């Protein structure tokens, strides 16, 4: 499940450049007995299966025996909701980040209790297991590591719209099926272009995600643009 995505696009390049290293370890390979059983029925009864604790303890004991060299994160619908702040924090993590992915109904509670530093969910919807959530985290974190996206995205550009929705983008042709690219973008006036983009970002964020706008630190010019936006919307 994991390798096709890791071997595509940006993640593949990050791995090739040596910026990212992903090891995939299957609990089944650490399971006991000839049948390599990783799940069992729940104590107390009920439907579904529970992942046994031993394979997880064995993986971690074998590959990360030193507790201070690992940060163990379990993907779980009960975890705190993943966001860009958590992605940023993980991109700066010096320890190996271990993403524990389960299947079936759940992982035996003792894994969370004794091994796990952090429980994370990628959002309030139900997945079949933790692997997709782990890929989402790997993707979001990796693109924040310096060198992954190349130098084309400057720090200035990143901070420009950080916390706001993105402004509209256009490429050639200048006119398509009667739809024109906004004239300001063809003007070559970069101060004006930047202001237009910031205003568009503020407008879209105000319309669709007012919750984001509340957390965003507004400059005096931002406030002025918001006033302009509100004034302009009175006429539509
Ligand atoms: C779902 C998950 C996340 C995240 C880990 C394990 C089993 C299936 C399941 C589904 C509903 C209730 C278990 C997982 C997630 C998310 C993570 C597991 N399941 N209980 N679902 N939704 N956002 N992260 Cl182990």
PDB file of C-alpha atoms and ligand atoms in Angstrom:
ATOM      1  CA  UNK A   1       0.000   0.000   0.000  1.00  0.00           C
ATOM      2  CA  UNK A   2       2.758   2.438   0.934  1.00  0.00           C
ATOM      3  CA  UNK A   3       5.448   1.929  -1.714  1.00  0.00           C
ATOM      4  CA  UNK A   4       3.466   3.027  -4.804  1.00  0.00           C
ATOM      5  CA  UNK A   5       2.912   6.472  -3.302  1.00  0.00           C
ATOM      6  CA  UNK A   6       6.422   6.748  -1.842  1.00  0.00           C
ATOM      7  CA  UNK A   7       7.860   5.865  -5.239  1.00  0.00           C
ATOM      8  CA  UNK A   8       6.013   8.684  -6.976  1.00  0.00           C
ATOM      9  CA  UNK A   9       6.654  12.395  -7.359  1.00  0.00           C
ATOM     10  CA  UNK A  10       8.115  14.550  -4.619  1.00  0.00           C
ATOM     11  CA  UNK A  11       8.563  11.813  -2.037  1.00  0.00           C
ATOM     12  CA  UNK A  12      10.589   9.699  -4.441  1.00  0.00           C
ATOM     13  CA  UNK A  13      12.920  12.621  -5.117  1.00  0.00           C
ATOM     14  CA  UNK A  14      13.297  13.376  -1.408  1.00  0.00           C
ATOM     15  CA  UNK A  15      14.280   9.748  -0.837  1.00  0.00           C
ATOM     16  CA  UNK A  16      16.728   9.806  -3.776  1.00  0.00           C
ATOM     17  CA  UNK A  17      18.312  13.014  -2.450  1.00  0.00           C
ATOM     18  CA  UNK A  18      18.784  11.351   0.948  1.00  0.00           C
ATOM     19  CA  UNK A  19      16.550  13.909   2.682  1.00  0.00           C
ATOM     20  CA  UNK A  20      13.897  11.346   3.571  1.00  0.00           C
ATOM     21  CA  UNK A  21      14.280   7.731   4.575  1.00  0.00           C
ATOM     22  CA  UNK A  22      11.231   5.505   4.997  1.00  0.00           C
ATOM     23  CA  UNK A  23      11.483   1.984   6.369  1.00  0.00           C
ATOM     24  CA  UNK A  24       8.417  -0.236   6.146  1.00  0.00           C
ATOM     25  CA  UNK A  25       8.104  -3.003   8.685  1.00  0.00           C
ATOM     26  CA  UNK A  26       5.284  -5.500   8.569  1.00  0.00           C
ATOM     27  CA  UNK A  27       4.036  -6.702  11.987  1.00  0.00           C
ATOM     28  CA  UNK A  28       3.409 -10.095  10.421  1.00  0.00           C
ATOM     29  CA  UNK A  29       7.173 -10.554   9.978  1.00  0.00           C
ATOM     30  CA  UNK A  30       7.523 -10.131  13.744  1.00  0.00           C
ATOM     31  CA  UNK A  31       4.656 -12.440  14.686  1.00  0.00           C
ATOM     32  CA  UNK A  32       5.248 -15.717  16.503  1.00  0.00           C
ATOM     33  CA  UNK A  33       4.588 -19.241  15.250  1.00  0.00           C
ATOM     34  CA  UNK A  34       4.317 -20.846  11.884  1.00  0.00           C
ATOM     35  CA  UNK A  35       1.101 -18.988  11.019  1.00  0.00           C
ATOM     36  CA  UNK A  36       2.403 -15.517  11.891  1.00  0.00           C
ATOM     37  CA  UNK A  37      -0.843 -14.484  13.550  1.00  0.00           C
ATOM     38  CA  UNK A  38      -1.137 -10.734  14.255  1.00  0.00           C
ATOM     39  CA  UNK A  39      -4.787 -10.527  15.372  1.00  0.00           C
ATOM     40  CA  UNK A  40      -7.094 -12.166  17.848  1.00  0.00           C
ATOM     41  CA  UNK A  41     -10.665 -11.838  19.128  1.00  0.00           C
ATOM     42  CA  UNK A  42     -11.419  -9.145  21.695  1.00  0.00           C
ATOM     43  CA  UNK A  43     -11.549  -9.886  25.440  1.00  0.00           C
ATOM     44  CA  UNK A  44     -15.062  -9.107  26.629  1.00  0.00           C
ATOM     45  CA  UNK A  45     -16.512 -10.228  23.350  1.00  0.00           C
ATOM     46  CA  UNK A  46     -17.849  -8.276  20.439  1.00  0.00           C
ATOM     47  CA  UNK A  47     -17.270  -8.268  16.731  1.00  0.00           C
ATOM     48  CA  UNK A  48     -14.056  -7.702  14.817  1.00  0.00           C
ATOM     49  CA  UNK A  49     -10.475  -8.517  15.630  1.00  0.00           C
ATOM     50  CA  UNK A  50      -7.805  -6.771  17.672  1.00  0.00           C
ATOM     51  CA  UNK A  51      -4.125  -6.565  16.750  1.00  0.00           C
ATOM     52  CA  UNK A  52      -1.961  -8.447  19.220  1.00  0.00           C
ATOM     53  CA  UNK A  53       0.613  -6.395  21.149  1.00  0.00           C
ATOM     54  CA  UNK A  54       3.678  -8.649  20.770  1.00  0.00           C
ATOM     55  CA  UNK A  55       4.587  -7.896  17.111  1.00  0.00           C
ATOM     56  CA  UNK A  56       4.616  -4.131  17.823  1.00  0.00           C
ATOM     57  CA  UNK A  57       6.787  -4.522  20.929  1.00  0.00           C
ATOM     58  CA  UNK A  58       9.113  -6.794  18.963  1.00  0.00           C
ATOM     59  CA  UNK A  59       9.483  -4.381  16.015  1.00  0.00           C
ATOM     60  CA  UNK A  60      10.322  -1.480  18.294  1.00  0.00           C
ATOM     61  CA  UNK A  61      12.608  -3.493  20.570  1.00  0.00           C
ATOM     62  CA  UNK A  62      14.515  -4.778  17.542  1.00  0.00           C
ATOM     63  CA  UNK A  63      14.770  -1.637  15.405  1.00  0.00           C
ATOM     64  CA  UNK A  64      14.551   1.187  17.978  1.00  0.00           C
ATOM     65  CA  UNK A  65      15.821  -0.267  21.258  1.00  0.00           C
ATOM     66  CA  UNK A  66      16.890   3.164  22.548  1.00  0.00           C
ATOM     67  CA  UNK A  67      13.857   5.143  23.729  1.00  0.00           C
ATOM     68  CA  UNK A  68      15.477   8.542  23.265  1.00  0.00           C
ATOM     69  CA  UNK A  69      16.135   7.900  19.566  1.00  0.00           C
ATOM     70  CA  UNK A  70      12.522   7.347  18.554  1.00  0.00           C
ATOM     71  CA  UNK A  71       9.234   9.233  18.562  1.00  0.00           C
ATOM     72  CA  UNK A  72       6.434   6.743  18.300  1.00  0.00           C
ATOM     73  CA  UNK A  73       3.215   8.043  16.813  1.00  0.00           C
ATOM     74  CA  UNK A  74       0.178   5.817  16.545  1.00  0.00           C
ATOM     75  CA  UNK A  75      -2.423   6.596  13.908  1.00  0.00           C
ATOM     76  CA  UNK A  76      -5.779   6.414  15.620  1.00  0.00           C
ATOM     77  CA  UNK A  77      -9.277   7.815  15.209  1.00  0.00           C
ATOM     78  CA  UNK A  78      -8.910   8.867  18.866  1.00  0.00           C
ATOM     79  CA  UNK A  79      -5.779  10.954  18.272  1.00  0.00           C
ATOM     80  CA  UNK A  80      -5.438  14.723  18.141  1.00  0.00           C
ATOM     81  CA  UNK A  81      -6.323  16.033  14.713  1.00  0.00           C
ATOM     82  CA  UNK A  82      -3.353  16.505  12.398  1.00  0.00           C
ATOM     83  CA  UNK A  83      -2.739  19.998  11.051  1.00  0.00           C
ATOM     84  CA  UNK A  84       0.015  22.154   9.588  1.00  0.00           C
ATOM     85  CA  UNK A  85       1.362  23.090  13.035  1.00  0.00           C
ATOM     86  CA  UNK A  86       1.898  19.405  13.842  1.00  0.00           C
ATOM     87  CA  UNK A  87       3.440  18.869  10.385  1.00  0.00           C
ATOM     88  CA  UNK A  88       5.863  21.733  11.074  1.00  0.00           C
ATOM     89  CA  UNK A  89       6.762  20.305  14.467  1.00  0.00           C
ATOM     90  CA  UNK A  90       7.418  16.838  13.007  1.00  0.00           C
ATOM     91  CA  UNK A  91       9.535  18.281  10.163  1.00  0.00           C
ATOM     92  CA  UNK A  92      11.956  19.540  12.844  1.00  0.00           C
ATOM     93  CA  UNK A  93      12.027  16.267  14.821  1.00  0.00           C
ATOM     94  CA  UNK A  94      15.574  14.993  15.337  1.00  0.00           C
ATOM     95  CA  UNK A  95      14.564  11.489  16.436  1.00  0.00           C
ATOM     96  CA  UNK A  96      13.311   8.782  14.067  1.00  0.00           C
ATOM     97  CA  UNK A  97       9.551   9.180  13.686  1.00  0.00           C
ATOM     98  CA  UNK A  98       7.828   5.803  13.905  1.00  0.00           C
ATOM     99  CA  UNK A  99       4.291   5.753  12.532  1.00  0.00           C
ATOM    100  CA  UNK A 100       2.390   2.782  13.940  1.00  0.00           C
ATOM    101  CA  UNK A 101      -0.363   1.668  11.590  1.00  0.00           C
ATOM    102  CA  UNK A 102      -3.011  -0.815  12.601  1.00  0.00           C
ATOM    103  CA  UNK A 103      -5.804  -2.654  10.858  1.00  0.00           C
ATOM    104  CA  UNK A 104      -8.925  -4.535  11.951  1.00  0.00           C
ATOM    105  CA  UNK A 105     -10.871  -2.900  14.794  1.00  0.00           C
ATOM    106  CA  UNK A 106      -7.948  -1.620  16.843  1.00  0.00           C
ATOM    107  CA  UNK A 107      -4.524  -2.301  18.333  1.00  0.00           C
ATOM    108  CA  UNK A 108      -4.329  -3.806  21.832  1.00  0.00           C
ATOM    109  CA  UNK A 109      -4.533  -0.904  24.306  1.00  0.00           C
ATOM    110  CA  UNK A 110      -1.203  -1.793  25.951  1.00  0.00           C
ATOM    111  CA  UNK A 111       0.686  -0.761  22.807  1.00  0.00           C
ATOM    112  CA  UNK A 112      -0.651   2.772  23.167  1.00  0.00           C
ATOM    113  CA  UNK A 113      -0.087   2.776  26.893  1.00  0.00           C
ATOM    114  CA  UNK A 114       3.535   1.629  26.985  1.00  0.00           C
ATOM    115  CA  UNK A 115       5.048   2.386  23.591  1.00  0.00           C
ATOM    116  CA  UNK A 116       3.338   5.388  22.099  1.00  0.00           C
ATOM    117  CA  UNK A 117       4.397   9.018  22.574  1.00  0.00           C
ATOM    118  CA  UNK A 118       1.616  10.563  20.499  1.00  0.00           C
ATOM    119  CA  UNK A 119      -1.701   9.555  18.915  1.00  0.00           C
ATOM    120  CA  UNK A 120      -2.721  11.345  15.727  1.00  0.00           C
ATOM    121  CA  UNK A 121      -5.808  11.235  13.511  1.00  0.00           C
ATOM    122  CA  UNK A 122      -5.867  12.893  10.099  1.00  0.00           C
ATOM    123  CA  UNK A 123      -9.507  13.942  10.439  1.00  0.00           C
ATOM    124  CA  UNK A 124     -13.013  13.074  11.510  1.00  0.00           C
ATOM    125  CA  UNK A 125     -13.933  10.387   9.019  1.00  0.00           C
ATOM    126  CA  UNK A 126     -13.461   6.652   9.272  1.00  0.00           C
ATOM    127  CA  UNK A 127     -10.645   4.848   7.478  1.00  0.00           C
ATOM    128  CA  UNK A 128     -10.036   1.108   7.301  1.00  0.00           C
ATOM    129  CA  UNK A 129      -6.614   1.377   8.901  1.00  0.00           C
ATOM    130  CA  UNK A 130      -3.712   3.658   9.665  1.00  0.00           C
ATOM    131  CA  UNK A 131      -1.632   3.366   6.471  1.00  0.00           C
ATOM    132  CA  UNK A 132      -3.328   6.093   4.448  1.00  0.00           C
ATOM    133  CA  UNK A 133      -3.139   8.390   7.448  1.00  0.00           C
ATOM    134  CA  UNK A 134       0.596   7.651   7.748  1.00  0.00           C
ATOM    135  CA  UNK A 135       1.105   8.526   4.062  1.00  0.00           C
ATOM    136  CA  UNK A 136      -0.744  11.800   4.539  1.00  0.00           C
ATOM    137  CA  UNK A 137       1.551  12.673   7.436  1.00  0.00           C
ATOM    138  CA  UNK A 138       4.714  11.642   5.554  1.00  0.00           C
ATOM    139  CA  UNK A 139       3.643  13.782   2.587  1.00  0.00           C
ATOM    140  CA  UNK A 140       2.746  16.893   4.584  1.00  0.00           C
ATOM    141  CA  UNK A 141       5.872  16.691   6.761  1.00  0.00           C
ATOM    142  CA  UNK A 142       8.337  15.951   3.956  1.00  0.00           C
ATOM    143  CA  UNK A 143       7.438  18.987   1.884  1.00  0.00           C
ATOM    144  CA  UNK A 144       8.373  21.181   4.879  1.00  0.00           C
ATOM    145  CA  UNK A 145      11.898  19.775   5.115  1.00  0.00           C
ATOM    146  CA  UNK A 146      14.427  22.204   3.571  1.00  0.00           C
ATOM    147  CA  UNK A 147      15.675  21.020   0.179  1.00  0.00           C
ATOM    148  CA  UNK A 148      12.638  18.921  -0.692  1.00  0.00           C
ATOM    149  CA  UNK A 149      10.785  21.463  -2.831  1.00  0.00           C
ATOM    150  CA  UNK A 150      13.934  23.111  -4.156  1.00  0.00           C
ATOM    151  CA  UNK A 151      14.751  26.792  -3.845  1.00  0.00           C
ATOM    152  CA  UNK A 152      11.932  28.002  -6.108  1.00  0.00           C
ATOM    153  CA  UNK A 153       9.552  28.453  -3.173  1.00  0.00           C
ATOM    154  CA  UNK A 154      11.150  31.178  -1.124  1.00  0.00           C
ATOM    155  CA  UNK A 155      10.565  31.649   2.602  1.00  0.00           C
ATOM    156  CA  UNK A 156       8.978  34.985   1.740  1.00  0.00           C
ATOM    157  CA  UNK A 157       6.467  33.327  -0.585  1.00  0.00           C
ATOM    158  CA  UNK A 158       5.660  30.726   2.067  1.00  0.00           C
ATOM    159  CA  UNK A 159       4.964  33.321   4.746  1.00  0.00           C
ATOM    160  CA  UNK A 160       2.938  35.500   2.360  1.00  0.00           C
ATOM    161  CA  UNK A 161      -0.155  33.328   2.369  1.00  0.00           C
ATOM    162  CA  UNK A 162       0.555  31.162   5.398  1.00  0.00           C
ATOM    163  CA  UNK A 163      -2.712  30.586   7.235  1.00  0.00           C
ATOM    164  CA  UNK A 164      -4.874  31.930   4.402  1.00  0.00           C
ATOM    165  CA  UNK A 165      -6.444  30.130   1.462  1.00  0.00           C
ATOM    166  CA  UNK A 166      -4.464  30.447  -1.747  1.00  0.00           C
ATOM    167  CA  UNK A 167      -5.088  33.202  -4.310  1.00  0.00           C
ATOM    168  CA  UNK A 168      -6.299  32.217  -7.834  1.00  0.00           C
ATOM    169  CA  UNK A 169      -3.686  31.011 -10.309  1.00  0.00           C
ATOM    170  CA  UNK A 170      -3.609  31.423 -14.089  1.00  0.00           C
ATOM    171  CA  UNK A 171      -1.355  30.273 -16.906  1.00  0.00           C
ATOM    172  CA  UNK A 172      -1.470  30.595 -20.712  1.00  0.00           C
ATOM    173  CA  UNK A 173      -3.549  31.245 -22.754  1.00  0.00           C
ATOM    174  CA  UNK A 174      -4.371  34.837 -21.854  1.00  0.00           C
ATOM    175  CA  UNK A 175      -7.954  34.276 -23.011  1.00  0.00           C
ATOM    176  CA  UNK A 176      -9.667  30.895 -23.062  1.00  0.00           C
ATOM    177  CA  UNK A 177     -13.261  30.350 -24.273  1.00  0.00           C
ATOM    178  CA  UNK A 178     -13.946  34.008 -23.607  1.00  0.00           C
ATOM    179  CA  UNK A 179     -12.524  33.859 -20.056  1.00  0.00           C
ATOM    180  CA  UNK A 180      -9.751  36.385 -19.512  1.00  0.00           C
ATOM    181  CA  UNK A 181      -6.833  36.355 -17.117  1.00  0.00           C
ATOM    182  CA  UNK A 182      -7.165  39.334 -14.703  1.00  0.00           C
ATOM    183  CA  UNK A 183      -5.375  42.294 -16.292  1.00  0.00           C
ATOM    184  CA  UNK A 184      -3.336  43.073 -13.189  1.00  0.00           C
ATOM    185  CA  UNK A 185      -1.429  39.783 -13.606  1.00  0.00           C
ATOM    186  CA  UNK A 186      -0.282  40.870 -17.074  1.00  0.00           C
ATOM    187  CA  UNK A 187       0.739  44.359 -15.919  1.00  0.00           C
ATOM    188  CA  UNK A 188       4.239  43.486 -14.745  1.00  0.00           C
ATOM    189  CA  UNK A 189       3.666  45.658 -11.667  1.00  0.00           C
ATOM    190  CA  UNK A 190       4.775  43.328  -8.904  1.00  0.00           C
ATOM    191  CA  UNK A 191       3.663  45.492  -5.999  1.00  0.00           C
ATOM    192  CA  UNK A 192       0.188  45.657  -7.512  1.00  0.00           C
ATOM    193  CA  UNK A 193       0.176  41.923  -8.304  1.00  0.00           C
ATOM    194  CA  UNK A 194       1.166  41.075  -4.719  1.00  0.00           C
ATOM    195  CA  UNK A 195      -1.575  43.287  -3.312  1.00  0.00           C
ATOM    196  CA  UNK A 196      -4.166  41.772  -5.669  1.00  0.00           C
ATOM    197  CA  UNK A 197      -3.124  38.250  -4.658  1.00  0.00           C
ATOM    198  CA  UNK A 198      -3.219  39.062  -0.951  1.00  0.00           C
ATOM    199  CA  UNK A 199      -6.655  40.637  -1.342  1.00  0.00           C
ATOM    200  CA  UNK A 200      -7.965  37.608  -3.247  1.00  0.00           C
ATOM    201  CA  UNK A 201      -6.586  35.310  -0.539  1.00  0.00           C
ATOM    202  CA  UNK A 202      -8.229  37.396   2.180  1.00  0.00           C
ATOM    203  CA  UNK A 203     -11.539  37.464   0.260  1.00  0.00           C
ATOM    204  CA  UNK A 204     -11.663  33.714  -0.287  1.00  0.00           C
ATOM    205  CA  UNK A 205     -10.658  33.013   3.309  1.00  0.00           C
ATOM    206  CA  UNK A 206     -13.335  35.407   4.590  1.00  0.00           C
ATOM    207  CA  UNK A 207     -15.981  33.695   2.430  1.00  0.00           C
ATOM    208  CA  UNK A 208     -15.041  30.065   2.952  1.00  0.00           C
ATOM    209  CA  UNK A 209     -12.930  29.784   6.106  1.00  0.00           C
ATOM    210  CA  UNK A 210     -13.639  32.663   8.482  1.00  0.00           C
ATOM    211  CA  UNK A 211     -12.257  30.389  11.225  1.00  0.00           C
ATOM    212  CA  UNK A 212      -8.784  30.656   9.630  1.00  0.00           C
ATOM    213  CA  UNK A 213      -9.032  34.408   9.377  1.00  0.00           C
ATOM    214  CA  UNK A 214      -9.585  34.694  13.135  1.00  0.00           C
ATOM    215  CA  UNK A 215      -6.174  33.107  13.783  1.00  0.00           C
ATOM    216  CA  UNK A 216      -4.372  35.127  11.111  1.00  0.00           C
ATOM    217  CA  UNK A 217      -2.277  38.130  12.112  1.00  0.00           C
ATOM    218  CA  UNK A 218      -3.543  41.016   9.985  1.00  0.00           C
ATOM    219  CA  UNK A 219      -1.298  43.895   8.912  1.00  0.00           C
ATOM    220  CA  UNK A 220      -2.743  47.401   8.577  1.00  0.00           C
ATOM    221  CA  UNK A 221      -2.946  46.934   4.795  1.00  0.00           C
ATOM    222  CA  UNK A 222      -4.704  43.554   5.292  1.00  0.00           C
ATOM    223  CA  UNK A 223      -7.360  45.305   7.407  1.00  0.00           C
ATOM    224  CA  UNK A 224      -7.732  47.963   4.733  1.00  0.00           C
ATOM    225  CA  UNK A 225      -8.202  45.282   2.060  1.00  0.00           C
ATOM    226  CA  UNK A 226     -10.812  43.506   4.189  1.00  0.00           C
ATOM    227  CA  UNK A 227     -12.708  46.786   4.480  1.00  0.00           C
ATOM    228  CA  UNK A 228     -12.500  47.170   0.695  1.00  0.00           C
ATOM    229  CA  UNK A 229     -13.767  43.594   0.248  1.00  0.00           C
ATOM    230  CA  UNK A 230     -16.729  44.191   2.560  1.00  0.00           C
ATOM    231  CA  UNK A 231     -17.475  47.493   0.824  1.00  0.00           C
ATOM    232  CA  UNK A 232     -17.310  45.845  -2.631  1.00  0.00           C
ATOM    233  CA  UNK A 233     -19.563  42.953  -1.575  1.00  0.00           C
ATOM    234  CA  UNK A 234     -22.338  45.429  -0.708  1.00  0.00           C
ATOM    235  CA  UNK A 235     -22.729  46.089  -4.425  1.00  0.00           C
ATOM    236  CA  UNK A 236     -23.175  42.472  -5.537  1.00  0.00           C
TER     237      UNK A 236
HETATM  238  C1  LIG B   1      -8.471   3.693  11.654  1.00  0.00           C
HETATM  239  C2  LIG B   1      -8.232   6.063  11.308  1.00  0.00           C
HETATM  240  C3  LIG B   1      -7.756   7.371  11.246  1.00  0.00           C
HETATM  241  C4  LIG B   1      -6.519   7.886  11.511  1.00  0.00           C
HETATM  242  C5  LIG B   1      -5.945   3.476  12.861  1.00  0.00           C
HETATM  243  C6  LIG B   1      -6.772   1.040  13.240  1.00  0.00           C
HETATM  244  C7  LIG B   1      -7.931   0.405  12.894  1.00  0.00           C
HETATM  245  C8  LIG B   1     -10.023   1.029  11.738  1.00  0.00           C
HETATM  246  C9  LIG B   1     -11.074   1.647  12.655  1.00  0.00           C
HETATM  247  C10 LIG B   1     -12.098   2.388  12.155  1.00  0.00           C
HETATM  248  C11 LIG B   1     -13.022   2.971  13.027  1.00  0.00           C
HETATM  249  C12 LIG B   1     -12.901   2.773  14.375  1.00  0.00           C
HETATM  250  C13 LIG B   1     -11.001   1.497  14.016  1.00  0.00           C
HETATM  251  C14 LIG B   1      -8.060   2.501  12.172  1.00  0.00           C
HETATM  252  C15 LIG B   1      -7.639   4.816  11.765  1.00  0.00           C
HETATM  253  C16 LIG B   1      -8.807   8.167  10.805  1.00  0.00           C
HETATM  254  C17 LIG B   1      -6.386   4.696  12.344  1.00  0.00           C
HETATM  255  C18 LIG B   1      -6.805   2.383  12.789  1.00  0.00           C
HETATM  256  N1  LIG B   1      -8.704   1.295  12.244  1.00  0.00           N
HETATM  257  N2  LIG B   1     -11.890   2.050  14.852  1.00  0.00           N
HETATM  258  N3  LIG B   1      -9.511   6.170  10.923  1.00  0.00           N
HETATM  259  N4  LIG B   1      -9.833   7.412  10.626  1.00  0.00           N
HETATM  260  N5  LIG B   1      -8.832   9.501  10.591  1.00  0.00           N
HETATM  261  N6  LIG B   1      -5.517   8.357  11.712  1.00  0.00           N
HETATM  262 CL1  LIG B   1      -5.536   0.326  14.129  1.00  0.00          CL
END
